[in-house]
Amino acid sequence: MTVSTSADVRLPGDPPGGPRAVWVWGIGVAVYFVAITFRTSLGVAGLDAAHRFDINASALSSFSILQLLVYAGMQIPVGLLVDRWGTRRVLMLGILLFTAGQFGFALSSSYGTALAFRALLGCGDAMTFIAVLRLGARWFPARRGPMIAQIAALIGMSGNLVTTLVLARVLEAFGWTPTFAGSAAGGLAILLLVAFFLRDHPEGYEPPAVPKGGDGRSGSGGSGYIRRQIGAAWREPGTRAGMWVHFTCQFPGMVFLLLWGMPFLVEAQGLDKGTAGELLTLVVVSNMCCGLVYGQVIARHHTARTPLVLGTVAATALAWAATLAWPGHAPMWLLVLLCVVLGACGPGSMIGFDFSRPANPPERHGTASGIVNMGGFTASMTTLFAVGVLLDLTGDNFRIAFAVVFVLQALGLVQFARLRGRAVRRERERIVASRVEAVHVPV
């Protein structure tokens, strides 16, 4: 006997999807695409930034650490804002912030100023992905959720292709200020699309209104609503299991692309910048391919979530262990294999949302997604900092520095194993309740 999953159930009130849903959702995904381009722009400019601001490895890692610190810290507040304000207003605010951050970063001549603008960029970036996830949930049926989320991540990740294929070459040809200032124009273009064409939900599918008093009780105010949303989302085992999936899977690929991949390939493996850039591009291409596969598999077989998570983590650990243990420079075939495996980290982390989404009602999706998304970025921030410190302490010994990957993977796997059983049981209970509700709808 097989147990149906939330992917098979059409819930009462499910939005219909269709061409207009694709158009509106596509605008939201375009915002995420631009945000990813801005977020990862430092990944190909790390060595240039070190020379421009005359900083060491720890100071260089501070750019990405602060950006991710802001991003991770903003996830729950942004989730609350998305649930309360809606997608359109949050995305517009995010665009204004990350565009101002990218433009200010272009003009910065001192380390402190550049750091401040990078934090501003991280604040705007933090408002994009959760809003896009909610947009997809409000415009498409629930059974399409896993595939829609993976495609959003895939298209967003293609912004990384723009960084590695285009931005790196523009930076080499035109220099720092023209490259970063010119890219900021993309933010202004996407702001116009959101302002004129994006809508939060289809007509007739409005989410339940948030009570004016916050939680509906007199005198409770907005703080009551915030406590209730966060508390209810956190109590769900599916939310916490999803957070640890995101924590465990995302950070190895994120750290490699965001900052340390280029220095590792050039300084530790002896490659030239062009070859290193091609390997970073391979990570992005692998990410996009794995995203399509993971989305299709989970949409059809929801029970594949756990095997995919465990397989992704195991493959990442083995690839890193082989690369770091290889005496001298690792052969090209092994570096290619490492980059292909790191490409699966992003799609693997997206499975975290497939644990939290069925565990929470639509009016709480933003808050729950914020909690999940905080996991991977917390792990990435921790790893970025640890790698930078260890490189300075060990005289740029990348073998020791990257060993921190295994520590965080072990922590995440233990927590996921502790919560997974409860999350799956609760999900099955909700599926049964949803089917009963669907059968007994009054006519």
Short mmCIF file of C-alpha atoms in Angstrom, two decimals:
data_model
loop_
_atom_site.label_atom_id
_atom_site.label_comp_id
_atom_site.label_asym_id
_atom_site.label_seq_id
_atom_site.Cartn_x
_atom_site.Cartn_y
_atom_site.Cartn_z
CA MET A 1 0.00 0.00 0.00
CA THR A 2 1.37 3.40 -0.98
CA VAL A 3 0.69 6.62 0.84
CA SER A 4 -0.24 9.59 -1.31
CA THR A 5 1.60 12.79 -0.76
CA SER A 6 0.78 16.47 -0.79
CA ALA A 7 2.07 16.57 -4.35
CA ASP A 8 -0.90 14.38 -5.44
CA VAL A 9 -3.64 16.35 -3.65
CA ARG A 10 -5.52 19.29 -5.14
CA LEU A 11 -6.48 21.27 -2.09
CA PRO A 12 -9.66 23.35 -1.84
CA GLY A 13 -8.93 26.87 -3.06
CA ASP A 14 -5.87 25.87 -5.12
CA PRO A 15 -5.04 28.57 -7.71
CA PRO A 16 -5.42 27.44 -11.33
CA GLY A 17 -2.00 28.30 -12.78
CA GLY A 18 -1.97 28.95 -16.53
CA PRO A 19 -0.20 31.43 -18.87
CA ARG A 20 -0.94 34.52 -16.77
CA ALA A 21 0.49 32.79 -13.71
CA VAL A 22 3.67 32.04 -15.67
CA TRP A 23 3.95 35.69 -16.76
CA VAL A 24 3.46 37.18 -13.28
CA TRP A 25 5.63 34.60 -11.59
CA GLY A 26 8.27 35.12 -14.29
CA ILE A 27 8.58 38.79 -13.32
CA GLY A 28 9.22 37.79 -9.73
CA VAL A 29 11.83 35.26 -10.82
CA ALA A 30 13.52 37.96 -12.92
CA VAL A 31 13.96 40.00 -9.73
CA TYR A 32 15.65 37.02 -8.12
CA PHE A 33 17.86 36.63 -11.22
CA VAL A 34 19.12 40.20 -10.89
CA ALA A 35 19.63 39.79 -7.13
CA ILE A 36 21.73 36.64 -7.69
CA THR A 37 23.84 38.49 -10.27
CA PHE A 38 24.57 41.25 -7.76
CA ARG A 39 25.10 38.80 -4.87
CA THR A 40 27.67 36.68 -6.71
CA SER A 41 29.48 39.53 -8.45
CA LEU A 42 32.16 39.50 -5.77
CA GLY A 43 32.88 35.84 -6.54
CA VAL A 44 34.76 36.78 -9.71
CA ALA A 45 36.15 40.01 -8.24
CA GLY A 46 37.61 38.70 -4.99
CA LEU A 47 41.24 39.08 -6.03
CA ASP A 48 40.51 42.51 -7.55
CA ALA A 49 38.80 43.59 -4.29
CA ALA A 50 41.79 42.44 -2.25
CA HIS A 51 44.08 44.63 -4.36
CA ARG A 52 41.68 47.58 -4.56
CA PHE A 53 41.15 47.81 -0.79
CA ASP A 54 44.55 46.34 0.24
CA ILE A 55 43.06 43.65 2.52
CA ASN A 56 43.95 40.11 3.60
CA ALA A 57 41.88 36.90 3.37
CA SER A 58 39.93 37.50 6.60
CA ALA A 59 39.00 41.05 5.59
CA LEU A 60 38.05 39.87 2.10
CA SER A 61 35.76 37.21 3.55
CA SER A 62 34.11 39.93 5.66
CA PHE A 63 32.37 41.25 2.52
CA SER A 64 30.50 38.00 1.98
CA ILE A 65 30.13 37.27 5.70
CA LEU A 66 28.44 40.60 6.39
CA GLN A 67 26.27 40.23 3.30
CA LEU A 68 25.15 36.77 4.43
CA LEU A 69 24.80 37.90 8.06
CA VAL A 70 22.35 40.57 6.94
CA TYR A 71 20.64 38.08 4.61
CA ALA A 72 20.24 35.40 7.29
CA GLY A 73 19.14 37.89 9.93
CA MET A 74 16.51 39.30 7.58
CA GLN A 75 14.86 35.99 6.68
CA ILE A 76 12.24 35.79 9.45
CA PRO A 77 11.40 39.54 9.34
CA VAL A 78 11.09 39.32 5.55
CA GLY A 79 8.88 36.24 5.83
CA LEU A 80 6.60 38.13 8.19
CA LEU A 81 6.54 41.13 5.83
CA VAL A 82 5.68 38.93 2.85
CA ASP A 83 2.82 37.30 4.75
CA ARG A 84 1.51 40.70 5.86
CA TRP A 85 2.38 43.13 3.02
CA GLY A 86 2.27 40.80 0.05
CA THR A 87 4.88 40.01 -2.59
CA ARG A 88 4.78 43.14 -4.75
CA ARG A 89 5.62 45.70 -2.07
CA VAL A 90 8.38 43.57 -0.55
CA LEU A 91 10.00 42.97 -3.95
CA MET A 92 9.94 46.66 -4.81
CA LEU A 93 11.64 47.54 -1.53
CA GLY A 94 14.20 44.81 -2.10
CA ILE A 95 15.02 46.06 -5.60
CA LEU A 96 15.61 49.60 -4.36
CA LEU A 97 17.95 48.36 -1.64
CA PHE A 98 20.08 45.93 -3.65
CA THR A 99 20.37 48.35 -6.58
CA ALA A 100 21.57 51.13 -4.27
CA GLY A 101 24.01 48.68 -2.68
CA GLN A 102 25.49 47.60 -6.01
CA PHE A 103 25.86 51.18 -7.25
CA GLY A 104 27.44 52.34 -3.99
CA PHE A 105 29.83 49.37 -4.08
CA ALA A 106 30.93 50.49 -7.56
CA LEU A 107 31.89 53.95 -6.31
CA SER A 108 33.51 52.86 -3.03
CA SER A 109 37.21 53.57 -2.66
CA SER A 110 37.61 52.54 0.99
CA TYR A 111 37.10 49.19 2.67
CA GLY A 112 34.60 50.52 5.25
CA THR A 113 32.38 52.19 2.67
CA ALA A 114 32.40 49.14 0.42
CA LEU A 115 31.48 46.96 3.39
CA ALA A 116 28.49 49.17 4.23
CA PHE A 117 27.14 49.07 0.67
CA ARG A 118 27.62 45.31 0.51
CA ALA A 119 25.46 45.03 3.63
CA LEU A 120 22.79 47.17 1.96
CA LEU A 121 22.91 44.85 -1.04
CA GLY A 122 22.45 41.86 1.26
CA CYS A 123 19.41 43.52 2.85
CA GLY A 124 17.70 43.94 -0.52
CA ASP A 125 18.76 40.49 -1.70
CA ALA A 126 17.16 38.98 1.42
CA MET A 127 13.74 40.19 0.28
CA THR A 128 13.68 38.37 -3.06
CA PHE A 129 13.61 34.60 -2.77
CA ILE A 130 10.99 34.21 -0.04
CA ALA A 131 8.74 36.62 -1.93
CA VAL A 132 9.19 34.58 -5.14
CA LEU A 133 8.38 31.34 -3.31
CA ARG A 134 5.16 32.88 -1.97
CA LEU A 135 4.32 34.23 -5.44
CA GLY A 136 4.57 30.73 -6.87
CA ALA A 137 2.43 29.30 -4.07
CA ARG A 138 -0.28 31.94 -4.68
CA TRP A 139 -0.39 31.49 -8.50
CA PHE A 140 0.12 27.72 -9.00
CA PRO A 141 -1.55 24.58 -7.55
CA ALA A 142 0.17 22.99 -4.55
CA ARG A 143 1.14 19.87 -6.52
CA ARG A 144 3.34 22.09 -8.73
CA GLY A 145 5.19 23.50 -5.69
CA PRO A 146 8.40 21.42 -5.83
CA MET A 147 8.92 21.98 -9.56
CA ILE A 148 8.05 25.69 -9.42
CA ALA A 149 10.50 26.25 -6.55
CA GLN A 150 13.31 24.38 -8.31
CA ILE A 151 12.74 26.28 -11.57
CA ALA A 152 12.81 29.58 -9.68
CA ALA A 153 16.13 28.60 -8.13
CA LEU A 154 17.40 27.40 -11.52
CA ILE A 155 16.60 30.68 -13.27
CA GLY A 156 18.02 32.63 -10.37
CA MET A 157 21.20 30.57 -10.53
CA SER A 158 21.56 31.47 -14.19
CA GLY A 159 22.32 34.94 -12.85
CA ASN A 160 25.51 33.33 -11.65
CA LEU A 161 26.26 32.48 -15.29
CA VAL A 162 26.05 36.17 -16.09
CA THR A 163 28.56 36.76 -13.31
CA THR A 164 31.06 34.11 -14.38
CA LEU A 165 30.68 34.46 -18.17
CA VAL A 166 29.97 38.16 -18.64
CA LEU A 167 30.80 40.17 -15.54
CA ALA A 168 34.26 38.64 -15.17
CA ARG A 169 35.16 39.64 -18.73
CA VAL A 170 33.65 43.12 -18.42
CA LEU A 171 35.60 43.62 -15.19
CA GLU A 172 38.83 42.65 -16.91
CA ALA A 173 38.13 44.92 -19.87
CA PHE A 174 36.64 48.04 -18.25
CA GLY A 175 37.62 47.97 -14.59
CA TRP A 176 35.85 48.11 -11.26
CA THR A 177 33.57 51.19 -11.32
CA PRO A 178 32.12 50.87 -14.86
CA THR A 179 31.42 47.16 -14.31
CA PHE A 180 29.54 47.42 -11.02
CA ALA A 181 27.81 50.73 -11.82
CA GLY A 182 26.67 49.46 -15.20
CA SER A 183 25.24 46.28 -13.74
CA ALA A 184 23.14 48.35 -11.31
CA ALA A 185 21.04 49.51 -14.28
CA GLY A 186 19.45 46.05 -14.34
CA GLY A 187 17.85 46.79 -10.99
CA LEU A 188 16.11 49.90 -12.30
CA ALA A 189 14.71 48.02 -15.31
CA ILE A 190 13.24 45.23 -13.23
CA LEU A 191 11.73 47.73 -10.78
CA LEU A 192 9.52 49.09 -13.59
CA LEU A 193 8.28 45.60 -14.49
CA VAL A 194 7.31 44.86 -10.90
CA ALA A 195 5.60 48.23 -10.42
CA PHE A 196 3.40 47.92 -13.52
CA PHE A 197 2.76 44.21 -14.07
CA LEU A 198 3.27 42.09 -10.93
CA ARG A 199 0.24 41.10 -8.83
CA ASP A 200 0.24 39.19 -5.54
CA HIS A 201 -2.41 36.61 -6.48
CA PRO A 202 -5.09 35.82 -9.10
CA GLU A 203 -8.48 37.47 -8.81
CA GLY A 204 -10.71 35.48 -6.49
CA TYR A 205 -7.82 33.74 -4.72
CA GLU A 206 -7.00 36.29 -2.05
CA PRO A 207 -5.28 34.88 1.06
CA PRO A 208 -6.98 35.30 4.45
CA ALA A 209 -6.65 38.89 5.65
CA VAL A 210 -4.38 39.62 8.59
CA PRO A 211 -6.49 41.03 11.45
CA LYS A 212 -5.92 44.72 12.10
CA GLY A 213 -5.02 44.02 15.68
CA GLY A 214 -2.14 41.77 14.72
CA ASP A 215 -3.41 38.52 16.23
CA GLY A 216 -7.04 39.47 16.39
CA ARG A 217 -7.16 40.22 20.11
CA SER A 218 -7.64 43.71 21.35
CA GLY A 219 -4.51 45.31 22.65
CA SER A 220 -2.24 42.62 21.23
CA GLY A 221 -0.89 44.78 18.44
CA GLY A 222 1.54 43.68 15.79
CA SER A 223 3.82 41.95 18.29
CA GLY A 224 1.13 39.35 18.95
CA TYR A 225 0.87 38.56 15.27
CA ILE A 226 4.65 38.22 14.99
CA ARG A 227 4.92 35.90 17.98
CA ARG A 228 2.06 33.76 16.74
CA GLN A 229 3.41 33.43 13.20
CA ILE A 230 6.96 32.58 14.24
CA GLY A 231 5.87 30.31 17.07
CA ALA A 232 3.38 28.35 14.96
CA ALA A 233 5.86 27.91 12.10
CA TRP A 234 8.70 26.87 14.41
CA ARG A 235 6.57 24.31 16.26
CA GLU A 236 6.09 22.38 13.03
CA PRO A 237 8.73 19.62 12.72
CA GLY A 238 8.55 20.07 8.95
CA THR A 239 9.73 23.67 9.23
CA ARG A 240 12.71 22.75 11.38
CA ALA A 241 13.58 19.68 9.30
CA GLY A 242 13.50 21.88 6.21
CA MET A 243 15.80 24.41 7.87
CA TRP A 244 18.39 21.71 8.62
CA VAL A 245 18.15 20.35 5.07
CA HIS A 246 18.87 23.83 3.79
CA PHE A 247 21.68 24.24 6.35
CA THR A 248 23.37 20.97 5.41
CA CYS A 249 23.08 21.04 1.63
CA GLN A 250 23.51 24.64 0.50
CA PHE A 251 26.71 25.98 2.01
CA PRO A 252 29.47 23.98 0.21
CA GLY A 253 28.38 25.23 -3.21
CA MET A 254 27.47 28.70 -1.96
CA VAL A 255 30.86 29.29 -0.31
CA PHE A 256 32.68 28.04 -3.40
CA LEU A 257 30.76 30.30 -5.79
CA LEU A 258 30.40 33.31 -3.54
CA LEU A 259 34.05 33.81 -2.62
CA TRP A 260 36.52 30.98 -2.04
CA GLY A 261 36.23 28.99 -5.28
CA MET A 262 38.38 31.31 -7.37
CA PRO A 263 41.20 31.66 -4.79
CA PHE A 264 41.17 27.88 -4.19
CA LEU A 265 41.45 27.02 -7.87
CA VAL A 266 44.05 29.69 -8.66
CA GLU A 267 46.24 29.73 -5.55
CA ALA A 268 45.86 26.16 -4.23
CA GLN A 269 45.42 24.29 -7.53
CA GLY A 270 47.64 26.41 -9.77
CA LEU A 271 45.04 27.17 -12.45
CA ASP A 272 44.86 30.40 -14.41
CA LYS A 273 41.88 32.71 -13.92
CA GLY A 274 40.29 31.72 -17.22
CA THR A 275 40.27 28.00 -16.42
CA ALA A 276 39.08 28.68 -12.87
CA GLY A 277 36.23 30.79 -14.25
CA GLU A 278 35.19 27.93 -16.53
CA LEU A 279 35.05 25.57 -13.56
CA LEU A 280 32.90 28.05 -11.63
CA THR A 281 30.62 28.15 -14.65
CA LEU A 282 30.43 24.37 -14.55
CA VAL A 283 29.12 24.58 -10.97
CA VAL A 284 26.33 26.85 -12.19
CA VAL A 285 25.44 24.65 -15.18
CA SER A 286 25.40 21.57 -12.94
CA ASN A 287 23.17 23.43 -10.50
CA MET A 288 20.66 24.20 -13.23
CA CYS A 289 20.60 20.62 -14.55
CA CYS A 290 20.28 19.10 -11.09
CA GLY A 291 17.48 21.53 -10.27
CA LEU A 292 15.38 20.26 -13.18
CA VAL A 293 15.99 16.64 -12.22
CA TYR A 294 15.34 17.13 -8.50
CA GLY A 295 12.15 19.09 -9.16
CA GLN A 296 10.73 16.44 -11.49
CA VAL A 297 11.63 13.57 -9.18
CA ILE A 298 10.14 15.15 -6.05
CA ALA A 299 6.98 16.31 -7.86
CA ARG A 300 6.32 12.70 -8.91
CA HIS A 301 7.77 10.82 -5.93
CA HIS A 302 7.61 12.84 -2.71
CA THR A 303 9.29 10.02 -0.79
CA ALA A 304 12.47 10.73 -2.77
CA ARG A 305 13.16 13.83 -0.68
CA THR A 306 15.25 12.12 1.99
CA PRO A 307 17.32 9.92 -0.39
CA LEU A 308 18.12 12.99 -2.49
CA VAL A 309 19.20 14.97 0.58
CA LEU A 310 21.41 12.19 1.91
CA GLY A 311 22.85 11.45 -1.53
CA THR A 312 23.72 15.10 -2.11
CA VAL A 313 25.47 15.45 1.23
CA ALA A 314 27.39 12.18 0.82
CA ALA A 315 28.53 13.01 -2.71
CA THR A 316 29.67 16.48 -1.61
CA ALA A 317 31.65 15.11 1.33
CA LEU A 318 33.34 12.43 -0.79
CA ALA A 319 34.25 14.87 -3.58
CA TRP A 320 35.77 17.34 -1.11
CA ALA A 321 37.60 14.59 0.79
CA ALA A 322 39.17 13.24 -2.42
CA THR A 323 40.19 16.71 -3.62
CA LEU A 324 41.70 17.84 -0.33
CA ALA A 325 43.49 14.52 0.28
CA TRP A 326 45.10 14.43 -3.18
CA PRO A 327 48.85 15.07 -2.88
CA GLY A 328 49.87 18.26 -4.68
CA HIS A 329 47.51 19.69 -7.29
CA ALA A 330 44.36 17.64 -7.89
CA PRO A 331 43.97 16.36 -11.48
CA MET A 332 41.55 18.20 -13.73
CA TRP A 333 39.08 15.31 -13.84
CA LEU A 334 38.74 15.46 -10.05
CA LEU A 335 38.24 19.24 -10.04
CA VAL A 336 35.57 18.83 -12.73
CA LEU A 337 33.88 16.14 -10.63
CA LEU A 338 34.02 18.39 -7.56
CA CYS A 339 32.37 21.26 -9.45
CA VAL A 340 29.66 19.00 -10.87
CA VAL A 341 28.86 17.69 -7.38
CA LEU A 342 28.89 21.18 -5.85
CA GLY A 343 26.27 22.12 -8.44
CA ALA A 344 23.84 19.74 -6.73
CA CYS A 345 24.10 21.61 -3.41
CA GLY A 346 21.62 24.35 -4.38
CA PRO A 347 18.88 21.98 -5.63
CA GLY A 348 19.48 19.76 -2.59
CA SER A 349 18.90 22.72 -0.27
CA MET A 350 15.63 23.53 -2.04
CA ILE A 351 14.22 20.24 -0.76
CA GLY A 352 14.05 21.97 2.62
CA PHE A 353 11.11 24.02 1.33
CA ASP A 354 9.38 20.78 0.28
CA PHE A 355 9.39 19.80 3.96
CA SER A 356 8.16 23.16 5.27
CA ARG A 357 5.54 23.92 2.60
CA PRO A 358 3.14 21.04 3.44
CA ALA A 359 3.64 21.70 7.16
CA ASN A 360 2.22 25.24 7.09
CA PRO A 361 -0.98 26.89 5.79
CA PRO A 362 -0.64 29.42 2.91
CA GLU A 363 -0.90 32.45 5.21
CA ARG A 364 2.23 31.23 7.03
CA HIS A 365 4.35 30.21 4.01
CA GLY A 366 6.46 33.37 4.05
CA THR A 367 7.40 33.03 7.71
CA ALA A 368 8.16 29.29 7.40
CA SER A 369 10.21 29.86 4.25
CA GLY A 370 12.19 32.54 6.07
CA ILE A 371 13.08 30.09 8.82
CA VAL A 372 14.17 27.46 6.28
CA ASN A 373 16.16 29.91 4.18
CA MET A 374 17.98 31.15 7.26
CA GLY A 375 19.55 27.70 7.70
CA GLY A 376 21.72 27.56 4.59
CA PHE A 377 22.85 31.14 4.80
CA THR A 378 23.82 30.74 8.45
CA ALA A 379 25.97 27.74 7.49
CA SER A 380 27.46 29.65 4.54
CA MET A 381 28.28 32.66 6.70
CA THR A 382 29.92 30.44 9.31
CA THR A 383 31.99 28.63 6.70
CA LEU A 384 33.09 31.81 4.94
CA PHE A 385 34.36 33.21 8.22
CA ALA A 386 36.03 29.97 9.34
CA VAL A 387 37.81 29.46 6.01
CA GLY A 388 39.15 33.03 6.04
CA VAL A 389 40.43 32.75 9.61
CA LEU A 390 42.00 29.34 9.03
CA LEU A 391 43.72 30.53 5.87
CA ASP A 392 45.33 33.39 7.78
CA LEU A 393 46.32 31.15 10.70
CA THR A 394 47.78 28.36 8.56
CA GLY A 395 49.52 30.40 5.88
CA ASP A 396 46.89 29.78 3.18
CA ASN A 397 46.55 26.04 3.78
CA PHE A 398 43.31 25.32 1.92
CA ARG A 399 43.29 21.67 3.01
CA ILE A 400 42.89 22.62 6.65
CA ALA A 401 40.59 25.57 5.93
CA PHE A 402 38.07 23.59 3.88
CA ALA A 403 37.92 20.76 6.45
CA VAL A 404 35.29 22.89 8.24
CA VAL A 405 32.83 21.67 5.55
CA PHE A 406 32.70 18.21 7.15
CA VAL A 407 31.97 19.59 10.62
CA LEU A 408 28.91 21.55 9.51
CA GLN A 409 27.63 18.68 7.37
CA ALA A 410 27.77 16.33 10.37
CA LEU A 411 25.87 18.80 12.56
CA GLY A 412 23.15 19.29 9.97
CA LEU A 413 22.68 15.57 9.31
CA VAL A 414 22.25 14.79 13.02
CA GLN A 415 19.55 17.46 13.39
CA PHE A 416 17.73 16.39 10.21
CA ALA A 417 17.70 12.75 11.31
CA ARG A 418 16.22 13.80 14.67
CA LEU A 419 13.30 15.72 13.08
CA ARG A 420 12.52 13.88 9.85
CA GLY A 421 10.30 11.14 11.28
CA ARG A 422 8.01 13.56 13.09
CA ALA A 423 7.81 15.83 10.02
CA VAL A 424 6.73 12.97 7.73
CA ARG A 425 4.10 11.71 10.20
CA ARG A 426 2.56 15.18 10.57
CA GLU A 427 2.51 15.58 6.81
CA ARG A 428 0.63 12.32 6.33
CA GLU A 429 -1.95 13.44 8.88
CA ARG A 430 -2.51 16.67 6.95
CA ILE A 431 -2.92 14.82 3.65
CA VAL A 432 -5.68 12.68 5.14
CA ALA A 433 -7.37 15.79 6.58
CA SER A 434 -7.12 17.59 3.23
CA ARG A 435 -8.75 14.69 1.41
CA VAL A 436 -11.60 14.56 3.93
CA GLU A 437 -12.10 18.32 3.53
CA ALA A 438 -12.06 18.03 -0.27
CA VAL A 439 -14.70 15.25 -0.20
CA HIS A 440 -16.99 17.02 2.28
CA VAL A 441 -17.08 20.47 0.69
CA PRO A 442 -20.67 21.80 0.91
CA VAL A 443 -22.44 22.36 -2.43
#
